[in-house]
Short mmCIF file of C-alpha atoms and ligand atoms in Angstrom, two decimals:
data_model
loop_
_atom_site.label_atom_id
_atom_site.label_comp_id
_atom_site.label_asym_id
_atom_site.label_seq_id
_atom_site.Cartn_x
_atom_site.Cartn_y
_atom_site.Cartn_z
CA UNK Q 1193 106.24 -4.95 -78.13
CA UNK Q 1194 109.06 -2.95 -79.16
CA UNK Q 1195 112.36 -3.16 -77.38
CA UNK Q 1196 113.24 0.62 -76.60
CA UNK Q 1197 114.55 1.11 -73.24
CA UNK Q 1198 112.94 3.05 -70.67
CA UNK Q 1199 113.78 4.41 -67.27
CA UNK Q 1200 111.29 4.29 -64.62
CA UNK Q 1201 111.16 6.30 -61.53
CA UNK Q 1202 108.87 5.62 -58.20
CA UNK Q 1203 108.63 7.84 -55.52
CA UNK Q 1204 105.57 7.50 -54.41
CA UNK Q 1205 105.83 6.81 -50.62
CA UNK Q 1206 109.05 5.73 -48.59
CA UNK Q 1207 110.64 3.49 -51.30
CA UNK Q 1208 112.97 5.31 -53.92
CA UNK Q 1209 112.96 3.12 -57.07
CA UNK Q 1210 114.41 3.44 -60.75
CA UNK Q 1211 114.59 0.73 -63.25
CA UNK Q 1212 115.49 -0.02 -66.71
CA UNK Q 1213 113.17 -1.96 -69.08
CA UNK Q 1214 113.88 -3.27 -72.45
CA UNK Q 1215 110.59 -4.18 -74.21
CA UNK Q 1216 108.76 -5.86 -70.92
CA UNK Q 1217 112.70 -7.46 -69.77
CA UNK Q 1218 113.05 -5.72 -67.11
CA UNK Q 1219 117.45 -4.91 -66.78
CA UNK Q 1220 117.63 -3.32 -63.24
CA UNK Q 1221 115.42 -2.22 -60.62
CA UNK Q 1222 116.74 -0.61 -57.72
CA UNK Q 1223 115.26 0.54 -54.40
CA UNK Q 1224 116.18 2.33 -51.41
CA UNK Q 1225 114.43 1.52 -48.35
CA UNK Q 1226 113.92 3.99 -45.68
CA UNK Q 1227 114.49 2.90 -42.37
CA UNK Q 1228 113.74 6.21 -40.36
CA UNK Q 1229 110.43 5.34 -40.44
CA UNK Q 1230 110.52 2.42 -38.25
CA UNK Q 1231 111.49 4.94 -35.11
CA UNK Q 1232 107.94 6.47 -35.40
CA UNK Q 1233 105.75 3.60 -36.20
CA UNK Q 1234 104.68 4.50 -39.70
CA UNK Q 1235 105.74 6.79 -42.27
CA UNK Q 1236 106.28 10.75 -41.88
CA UNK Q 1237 105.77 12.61 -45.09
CA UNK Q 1238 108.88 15.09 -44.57
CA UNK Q 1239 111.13 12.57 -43.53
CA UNK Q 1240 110.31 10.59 -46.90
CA UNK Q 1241 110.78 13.58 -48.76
CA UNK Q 1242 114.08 14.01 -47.67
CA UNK Q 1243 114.93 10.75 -48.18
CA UNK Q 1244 114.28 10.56 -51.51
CA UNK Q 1245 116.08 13.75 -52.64
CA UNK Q 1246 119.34 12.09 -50.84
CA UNK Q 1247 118.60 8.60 -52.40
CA UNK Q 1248 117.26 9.53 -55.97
CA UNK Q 1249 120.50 10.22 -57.77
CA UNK Q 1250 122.24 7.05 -56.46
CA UNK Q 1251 119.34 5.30 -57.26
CA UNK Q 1252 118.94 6.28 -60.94
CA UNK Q 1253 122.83 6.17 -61.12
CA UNK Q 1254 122.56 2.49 -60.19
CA UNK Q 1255 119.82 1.30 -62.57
CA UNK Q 1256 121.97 2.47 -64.89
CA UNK Q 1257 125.16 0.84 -63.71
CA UNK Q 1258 123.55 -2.39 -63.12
CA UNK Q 1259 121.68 -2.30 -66.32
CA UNK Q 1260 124.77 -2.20 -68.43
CA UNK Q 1261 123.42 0.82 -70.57
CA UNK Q 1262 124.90 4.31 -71.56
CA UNK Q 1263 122.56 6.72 -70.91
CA UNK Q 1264 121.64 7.70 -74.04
CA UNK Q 1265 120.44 4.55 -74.91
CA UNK Q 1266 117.21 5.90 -72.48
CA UNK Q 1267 114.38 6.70 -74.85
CA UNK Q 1268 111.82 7.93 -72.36
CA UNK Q 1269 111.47 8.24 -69.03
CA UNK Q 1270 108.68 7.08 -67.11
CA UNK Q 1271 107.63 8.41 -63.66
CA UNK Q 1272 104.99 8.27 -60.83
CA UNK Q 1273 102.20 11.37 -60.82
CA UNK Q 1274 100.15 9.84 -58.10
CA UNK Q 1275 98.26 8.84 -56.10
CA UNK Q 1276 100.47 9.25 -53.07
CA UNK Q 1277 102.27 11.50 -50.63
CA UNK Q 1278 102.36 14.60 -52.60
CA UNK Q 1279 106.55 15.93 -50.83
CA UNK Q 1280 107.59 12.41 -52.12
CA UNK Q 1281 105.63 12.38 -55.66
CA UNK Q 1282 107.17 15.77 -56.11
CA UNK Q 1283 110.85 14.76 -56.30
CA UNK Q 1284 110.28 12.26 -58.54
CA UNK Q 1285 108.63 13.92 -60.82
CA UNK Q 1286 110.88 17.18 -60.62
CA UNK Q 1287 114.08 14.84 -61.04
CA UNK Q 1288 112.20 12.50 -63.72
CA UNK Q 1289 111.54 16.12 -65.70
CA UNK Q 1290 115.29 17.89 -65.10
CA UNK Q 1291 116.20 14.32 -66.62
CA UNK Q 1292 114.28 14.30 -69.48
CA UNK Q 1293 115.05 17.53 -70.39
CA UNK Q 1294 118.54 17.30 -70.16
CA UNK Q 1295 118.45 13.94 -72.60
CA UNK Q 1296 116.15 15.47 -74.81
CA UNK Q 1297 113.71 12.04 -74.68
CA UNK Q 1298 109.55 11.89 -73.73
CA UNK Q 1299 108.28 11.97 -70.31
CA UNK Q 1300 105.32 9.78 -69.37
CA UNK Q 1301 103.30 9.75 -66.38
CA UNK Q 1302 102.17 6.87 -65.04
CA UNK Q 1303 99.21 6.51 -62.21
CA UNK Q 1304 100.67 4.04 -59.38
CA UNK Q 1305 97.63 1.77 -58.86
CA UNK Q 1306 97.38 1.03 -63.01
CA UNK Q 1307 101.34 -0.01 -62.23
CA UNK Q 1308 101.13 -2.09 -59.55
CA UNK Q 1309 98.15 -4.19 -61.67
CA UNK Q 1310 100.13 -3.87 -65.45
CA UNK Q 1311 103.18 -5.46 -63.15
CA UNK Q 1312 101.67 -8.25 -64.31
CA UNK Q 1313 103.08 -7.98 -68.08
CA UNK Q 1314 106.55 -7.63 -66.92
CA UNK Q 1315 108.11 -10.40 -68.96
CA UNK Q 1316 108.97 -12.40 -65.75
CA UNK Q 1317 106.16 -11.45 -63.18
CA UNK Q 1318 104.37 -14.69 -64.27
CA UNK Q 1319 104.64 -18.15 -66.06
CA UNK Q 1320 102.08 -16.17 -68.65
CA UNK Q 1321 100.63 -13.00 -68.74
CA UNK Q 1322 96.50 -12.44 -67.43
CA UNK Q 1323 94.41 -12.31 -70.39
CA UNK Q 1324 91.67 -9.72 -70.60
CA UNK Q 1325 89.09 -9.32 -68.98
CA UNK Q 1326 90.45 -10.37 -65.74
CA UNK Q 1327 90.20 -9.10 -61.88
CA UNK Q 1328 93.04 -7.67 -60.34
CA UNK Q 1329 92.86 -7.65 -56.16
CA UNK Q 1330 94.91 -4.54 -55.60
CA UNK Q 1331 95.79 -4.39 -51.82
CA UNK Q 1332 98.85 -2.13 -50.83
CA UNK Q 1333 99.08 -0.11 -47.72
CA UNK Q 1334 96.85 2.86 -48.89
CA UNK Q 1335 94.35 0.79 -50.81
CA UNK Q 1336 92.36 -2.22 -51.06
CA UNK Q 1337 90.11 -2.74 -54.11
CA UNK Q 1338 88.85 -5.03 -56.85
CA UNK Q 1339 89.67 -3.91 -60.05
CA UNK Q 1340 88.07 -5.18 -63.68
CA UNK Q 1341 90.49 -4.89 -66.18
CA UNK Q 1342 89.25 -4.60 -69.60
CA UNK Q 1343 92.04 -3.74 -71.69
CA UNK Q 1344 95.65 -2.41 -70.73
CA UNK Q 1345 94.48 1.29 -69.70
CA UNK Q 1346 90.46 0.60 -69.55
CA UNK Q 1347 89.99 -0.05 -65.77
CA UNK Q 1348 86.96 -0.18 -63.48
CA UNK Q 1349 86.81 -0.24 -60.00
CA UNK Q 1350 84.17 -2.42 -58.74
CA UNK Q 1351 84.70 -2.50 -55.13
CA UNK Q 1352 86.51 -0.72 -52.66
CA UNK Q 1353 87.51 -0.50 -48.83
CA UNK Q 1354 85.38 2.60 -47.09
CA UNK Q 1355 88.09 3.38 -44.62
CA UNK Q 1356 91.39 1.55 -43.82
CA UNK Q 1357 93.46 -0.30 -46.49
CA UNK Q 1358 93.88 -4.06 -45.66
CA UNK Q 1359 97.68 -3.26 -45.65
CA UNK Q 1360 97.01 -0.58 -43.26
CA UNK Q 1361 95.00 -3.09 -41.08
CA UNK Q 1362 98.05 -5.59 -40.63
CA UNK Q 1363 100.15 -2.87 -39.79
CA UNK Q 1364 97.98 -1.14 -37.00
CA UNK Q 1365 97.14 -4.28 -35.86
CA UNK Q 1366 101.07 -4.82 -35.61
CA UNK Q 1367 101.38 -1.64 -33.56
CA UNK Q 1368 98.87 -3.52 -31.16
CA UNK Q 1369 101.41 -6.11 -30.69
CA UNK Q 1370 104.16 -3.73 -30.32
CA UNK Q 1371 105.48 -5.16 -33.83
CA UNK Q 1372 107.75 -2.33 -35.92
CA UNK Q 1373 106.77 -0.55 -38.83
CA UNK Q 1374 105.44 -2.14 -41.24
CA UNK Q 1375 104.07 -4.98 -39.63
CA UNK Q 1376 102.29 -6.72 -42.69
CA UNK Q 1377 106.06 -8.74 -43.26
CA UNK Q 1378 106.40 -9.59 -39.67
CA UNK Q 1379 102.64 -10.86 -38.96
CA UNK Q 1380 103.16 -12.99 -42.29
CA UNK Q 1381 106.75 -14.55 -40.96
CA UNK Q 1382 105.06 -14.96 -37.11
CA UNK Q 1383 101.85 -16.89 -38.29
CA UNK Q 1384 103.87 -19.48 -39.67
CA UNK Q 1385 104.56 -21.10 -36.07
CA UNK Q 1386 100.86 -19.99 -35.25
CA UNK Q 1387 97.14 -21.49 -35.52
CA UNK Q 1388 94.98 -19.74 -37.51
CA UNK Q 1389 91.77 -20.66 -35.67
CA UNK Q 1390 93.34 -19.89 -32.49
CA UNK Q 1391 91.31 -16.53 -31.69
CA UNK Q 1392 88.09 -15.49 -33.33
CA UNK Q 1393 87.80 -11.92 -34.71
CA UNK Q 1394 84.76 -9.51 -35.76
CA UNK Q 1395 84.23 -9.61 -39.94
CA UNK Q 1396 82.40 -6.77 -41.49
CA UNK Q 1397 79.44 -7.38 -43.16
CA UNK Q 1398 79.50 -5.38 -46.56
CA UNK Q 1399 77.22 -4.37 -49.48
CA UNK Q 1400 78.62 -5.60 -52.95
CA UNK Q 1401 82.08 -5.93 -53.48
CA UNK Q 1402 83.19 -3.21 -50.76
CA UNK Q 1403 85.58 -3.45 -48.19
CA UNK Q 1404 85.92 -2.43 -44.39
CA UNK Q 1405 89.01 -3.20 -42.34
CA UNK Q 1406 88.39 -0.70 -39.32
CA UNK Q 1407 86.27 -3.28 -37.47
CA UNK Q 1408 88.66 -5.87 -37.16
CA UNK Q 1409 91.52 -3.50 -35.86
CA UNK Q 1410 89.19 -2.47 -32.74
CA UNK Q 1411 87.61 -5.82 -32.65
CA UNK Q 1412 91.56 -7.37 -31.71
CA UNK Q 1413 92.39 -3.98 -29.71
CA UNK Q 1414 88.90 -4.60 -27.19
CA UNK Q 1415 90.27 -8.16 -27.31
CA UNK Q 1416 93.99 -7.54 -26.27
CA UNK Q 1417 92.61 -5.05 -23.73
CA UNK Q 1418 90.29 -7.49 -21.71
CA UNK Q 1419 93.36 -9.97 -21.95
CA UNK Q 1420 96.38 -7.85 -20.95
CA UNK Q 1421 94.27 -6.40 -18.00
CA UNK Q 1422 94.28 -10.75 -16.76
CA UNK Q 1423 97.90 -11.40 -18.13
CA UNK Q 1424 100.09 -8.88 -18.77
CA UNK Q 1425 102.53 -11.01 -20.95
CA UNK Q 1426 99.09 -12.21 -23.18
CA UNK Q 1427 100.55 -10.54 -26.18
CA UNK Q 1428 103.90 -12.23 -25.90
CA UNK Q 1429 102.83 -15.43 -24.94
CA UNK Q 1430 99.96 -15.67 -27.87
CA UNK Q 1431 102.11 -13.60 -30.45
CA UNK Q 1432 102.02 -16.19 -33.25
CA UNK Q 1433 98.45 -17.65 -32.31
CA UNK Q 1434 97.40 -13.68 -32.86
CA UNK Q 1435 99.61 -13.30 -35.64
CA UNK Q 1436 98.05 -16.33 -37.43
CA UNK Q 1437 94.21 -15.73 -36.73
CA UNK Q 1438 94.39 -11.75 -37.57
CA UNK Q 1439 96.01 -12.90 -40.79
CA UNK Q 1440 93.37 -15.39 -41.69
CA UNK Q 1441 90.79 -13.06 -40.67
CA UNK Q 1442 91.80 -9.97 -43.02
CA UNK Q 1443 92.89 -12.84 -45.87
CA UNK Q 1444 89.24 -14.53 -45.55
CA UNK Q 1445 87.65 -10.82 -45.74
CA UNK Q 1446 89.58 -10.18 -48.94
CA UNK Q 1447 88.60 -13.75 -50.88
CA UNK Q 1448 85.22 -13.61 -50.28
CA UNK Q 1449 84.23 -10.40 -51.98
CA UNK Q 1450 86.89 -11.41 -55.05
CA UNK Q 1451 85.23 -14.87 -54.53
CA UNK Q 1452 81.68 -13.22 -54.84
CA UNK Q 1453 82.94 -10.61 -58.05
CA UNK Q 1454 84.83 -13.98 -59.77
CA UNK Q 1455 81.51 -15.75 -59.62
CA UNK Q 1456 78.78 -12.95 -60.69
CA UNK Q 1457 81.04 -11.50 -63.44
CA UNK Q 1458 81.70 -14.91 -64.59
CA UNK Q 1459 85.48 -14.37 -64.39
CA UNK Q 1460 87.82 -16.81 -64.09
CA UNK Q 1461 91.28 -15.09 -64.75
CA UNK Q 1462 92.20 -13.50 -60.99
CA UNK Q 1463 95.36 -11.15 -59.95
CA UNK Q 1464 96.23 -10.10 -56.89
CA UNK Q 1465 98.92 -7.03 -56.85
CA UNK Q 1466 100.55 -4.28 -54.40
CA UNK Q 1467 102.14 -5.05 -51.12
CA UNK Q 1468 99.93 -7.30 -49.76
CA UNK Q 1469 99.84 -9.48 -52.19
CA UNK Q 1470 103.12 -10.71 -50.97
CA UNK Q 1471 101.31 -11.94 -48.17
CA UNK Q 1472 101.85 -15.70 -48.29
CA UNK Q 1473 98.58 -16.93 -47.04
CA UNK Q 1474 96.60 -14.66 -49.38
CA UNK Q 1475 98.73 -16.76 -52.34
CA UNK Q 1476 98.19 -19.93 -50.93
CA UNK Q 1477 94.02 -18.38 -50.73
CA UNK Q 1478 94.77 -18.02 -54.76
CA UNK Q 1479 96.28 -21.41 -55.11
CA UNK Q 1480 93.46 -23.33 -53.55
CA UNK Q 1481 91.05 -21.13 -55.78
CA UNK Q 1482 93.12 -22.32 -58.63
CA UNK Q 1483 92.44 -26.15 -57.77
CA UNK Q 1484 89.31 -25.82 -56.49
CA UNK Q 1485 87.19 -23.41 -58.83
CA UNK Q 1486 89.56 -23.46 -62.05
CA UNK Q 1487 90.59 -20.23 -61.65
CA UNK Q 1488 93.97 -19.20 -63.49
CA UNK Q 1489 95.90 -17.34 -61.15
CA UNK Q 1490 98.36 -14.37 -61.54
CA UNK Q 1491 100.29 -13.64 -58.56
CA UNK Q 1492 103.42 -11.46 -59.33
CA UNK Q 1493 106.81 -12.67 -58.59
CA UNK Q 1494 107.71 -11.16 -55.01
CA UNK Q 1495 109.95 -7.85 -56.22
CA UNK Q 1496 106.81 -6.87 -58.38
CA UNK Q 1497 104.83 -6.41 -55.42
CA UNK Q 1498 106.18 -3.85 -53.14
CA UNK Q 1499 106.36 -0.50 -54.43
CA UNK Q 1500 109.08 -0.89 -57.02
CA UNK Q 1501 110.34 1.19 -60.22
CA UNK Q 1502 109.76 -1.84 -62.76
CA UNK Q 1503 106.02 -1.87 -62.78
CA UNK Q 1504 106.48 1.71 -63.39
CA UNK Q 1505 109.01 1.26 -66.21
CA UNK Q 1506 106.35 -0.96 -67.47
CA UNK Q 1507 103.39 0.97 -67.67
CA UNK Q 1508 105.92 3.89 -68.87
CA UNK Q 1509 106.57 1.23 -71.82
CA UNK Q 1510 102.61 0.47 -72.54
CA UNK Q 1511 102.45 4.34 -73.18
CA UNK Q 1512 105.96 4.55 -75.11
CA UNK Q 1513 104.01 2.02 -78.40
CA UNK Q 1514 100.99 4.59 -77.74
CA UNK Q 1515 103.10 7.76 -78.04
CA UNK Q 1516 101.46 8.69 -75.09
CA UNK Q 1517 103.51 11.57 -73.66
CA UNK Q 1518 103.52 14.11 -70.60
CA UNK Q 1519 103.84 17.91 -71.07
CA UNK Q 1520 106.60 18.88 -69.30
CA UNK Q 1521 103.79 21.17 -67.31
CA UNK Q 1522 102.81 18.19 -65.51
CA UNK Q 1523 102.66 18.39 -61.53
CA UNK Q 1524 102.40 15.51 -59.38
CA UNK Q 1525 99.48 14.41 -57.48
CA UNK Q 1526 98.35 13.17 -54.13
CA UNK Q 1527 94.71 12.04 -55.60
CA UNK Q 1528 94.67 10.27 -58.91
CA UNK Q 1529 91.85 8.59 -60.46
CA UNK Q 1530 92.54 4.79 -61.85
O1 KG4 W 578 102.29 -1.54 -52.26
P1 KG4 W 578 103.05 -1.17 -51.05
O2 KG4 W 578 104.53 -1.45 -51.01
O3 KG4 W 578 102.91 0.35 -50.73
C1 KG4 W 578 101.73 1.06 -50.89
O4 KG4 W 578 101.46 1.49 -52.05
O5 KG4 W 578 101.00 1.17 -49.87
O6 KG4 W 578 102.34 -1.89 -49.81
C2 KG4 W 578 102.83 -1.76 -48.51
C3 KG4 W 578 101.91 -2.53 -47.58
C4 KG4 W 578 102.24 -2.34 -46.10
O7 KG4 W 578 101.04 -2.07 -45.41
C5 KG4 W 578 102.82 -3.68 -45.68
O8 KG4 W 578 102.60 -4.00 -44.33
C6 KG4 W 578 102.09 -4.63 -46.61
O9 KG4 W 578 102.02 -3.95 -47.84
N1 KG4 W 578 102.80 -5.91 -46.78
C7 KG4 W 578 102.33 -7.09 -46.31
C8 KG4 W 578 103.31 -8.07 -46.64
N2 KG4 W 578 104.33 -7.44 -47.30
C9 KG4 W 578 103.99 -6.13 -47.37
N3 KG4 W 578 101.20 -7.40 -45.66
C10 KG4 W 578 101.01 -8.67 -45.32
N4 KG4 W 578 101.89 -9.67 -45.57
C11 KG4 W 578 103.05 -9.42 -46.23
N5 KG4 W 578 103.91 -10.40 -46.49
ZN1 ZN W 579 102.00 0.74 -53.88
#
């Protein structure tokens, strides 16, 4: 891989991100969470827009700074097109074009999903990198799939959630238990003190490799219902019992159908990547796999996971070799195929 540097930029939902990667070394990655959110119980698009256009310019500044680089050391910039909120992608890619422009250097476009799996290659993300063909779990907040990866840009989707994302499960089940925005974090740190076997709730029962995660959420809102109408303080009193079963619940959903896809394709290198996959018992899941079926496992290290500006700088690197530029045309978009 060749060692030019590249800045990437993510703005892709309510994180503002920028890094700097040599080769796959990544030299600073920077993020601004935004914290408004948390009044409303999820995010709002305009609010996130706004945000970013105040945060962007420290946060490029910064990647810079921390980087130790002069700026015109930058010999590309990469940004996010999509898929996301479309007020958010388009500051990004706005600023990411004004800045190219104005240092004369390539833009590339980079798809967000394809990042959060080619994380993986970021020179520390693992012990070693996945060799291909491997499957790649991809569970964030707007999407839950399982992804064959053939080759660095030759993807296939082979299974998907029909309605809510699995991270989009923990945190409406959060708002259940009156737990802030996004709940996914909090539900991880409260099942620690909890039992997993504690409470019982409805799986889906889905063809092929597909997903559902809108069965469980009612299943545990019926069941909080019945139980708050006998005790009022159920919730509170049962918070990490709940907090422990709903996570085993949604983590034993998401193993079986990689499980299933590991064992019919014959596949025995296994990802996991986007915000979920910093769910602690979905990487202790992996680790048992690892031991018990002699599967080699590639979870990324925990700043990899979260929407970040490194796996972006990444992919924006994996194009760089390929000379695989943007027209300064380009628009952002909310939809964008893998
Ligand atoms: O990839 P990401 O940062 O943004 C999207 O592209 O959606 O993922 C955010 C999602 C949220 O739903 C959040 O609750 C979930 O990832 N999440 C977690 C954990 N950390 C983040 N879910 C469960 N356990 C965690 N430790
Ligand atoms: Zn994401």
């Amino acid at each position: 891989m060749s060692d030019s540097i590249i800045l990437g930029i993510e703005s892709s939902c309510d994180d503002t991100s920028a890094a700097i990667i040599k080769g796959n070394c990544i030299l600073s990655n920077i993020a601004a969470n935004q914290a408004i959110h948390k009044e409303y119980g999820g995010v709002v698009p305009e609010l996130a827009s706004r945000a970013h256009q105040q945060n962007i310019i420290p946060v490029v500044e910064k990647s810079i700074t921390k980087a130790n680089i002069q700026q015109n050391a930058i010999s590309a910039i990469g940004f996010t097109r999509g898929p996301g909120l479309l007020g958010s992608l388009l500051v990004g890619t706005s600023f990411a074009k004004s800045l190219a422009m104005s240092l004369n250097v390539p833009l590339i476009e980079v798809n967000h999903l394809q990042a959060h799996i080619l994380a993986h290659f970021i020179e520390d993300a693992n012990p070693m990198p996945p060799q291909f063909p491997f499957l790649c779990l991809t569970v964030s907040g707007g999407h839950t799939m399982i992804v064959l990866v053939k080759d660095y840009f030759d993807m296939e989707i082979i299974g998907k959630t029909i309605d809510d994302a699995a991270g989009e499960a923990f945190d409406k089940i959060g708002k259940i238990f009156d737990l802030d925005y996004p709940a996914g974090p909090i539900i991880d740190r409260l099942a620690r003190e909890g039992n997993p076997d504690a409470f019982t709730f409805n799986k889906p029962r889905m063809e092929n490799y597909d997903y559902s995660f809108s069965g469980i959420k009612t299943s545990v809102l019926y069941f909080i219902q019945k139980e708050v109408r006998k005790n009022p303080d159920f919730v509170k009193e049962n918070l990490n019992d709940l907090c422990a079963s709903v996570q085993r619940t949604i983590v034993e959903i998401l193993m079986a159908k990689l499980e299933k896809a590991a064992k019919e394709l014959n596949i025995k290198e296994v990802a996991i990547a986007g915000g979920v996959s910093a769910n602690s018992a979905l990487r202790k899941a992996m680790q048992d796999h690892h031991e018990k079926s002699g599967w080699n496992i590639y979870i990324p290290k925990f700043e990899y996971t979260t929407d970040n500006a490194a796996m972006i700088a990444m992919v924006a690197q994996l194009k760089y070799e390929r000379g695989e530029f943007t027209d300064m045309k380009t628009s952002a978009t909310a939809k964008y195929d893998l």
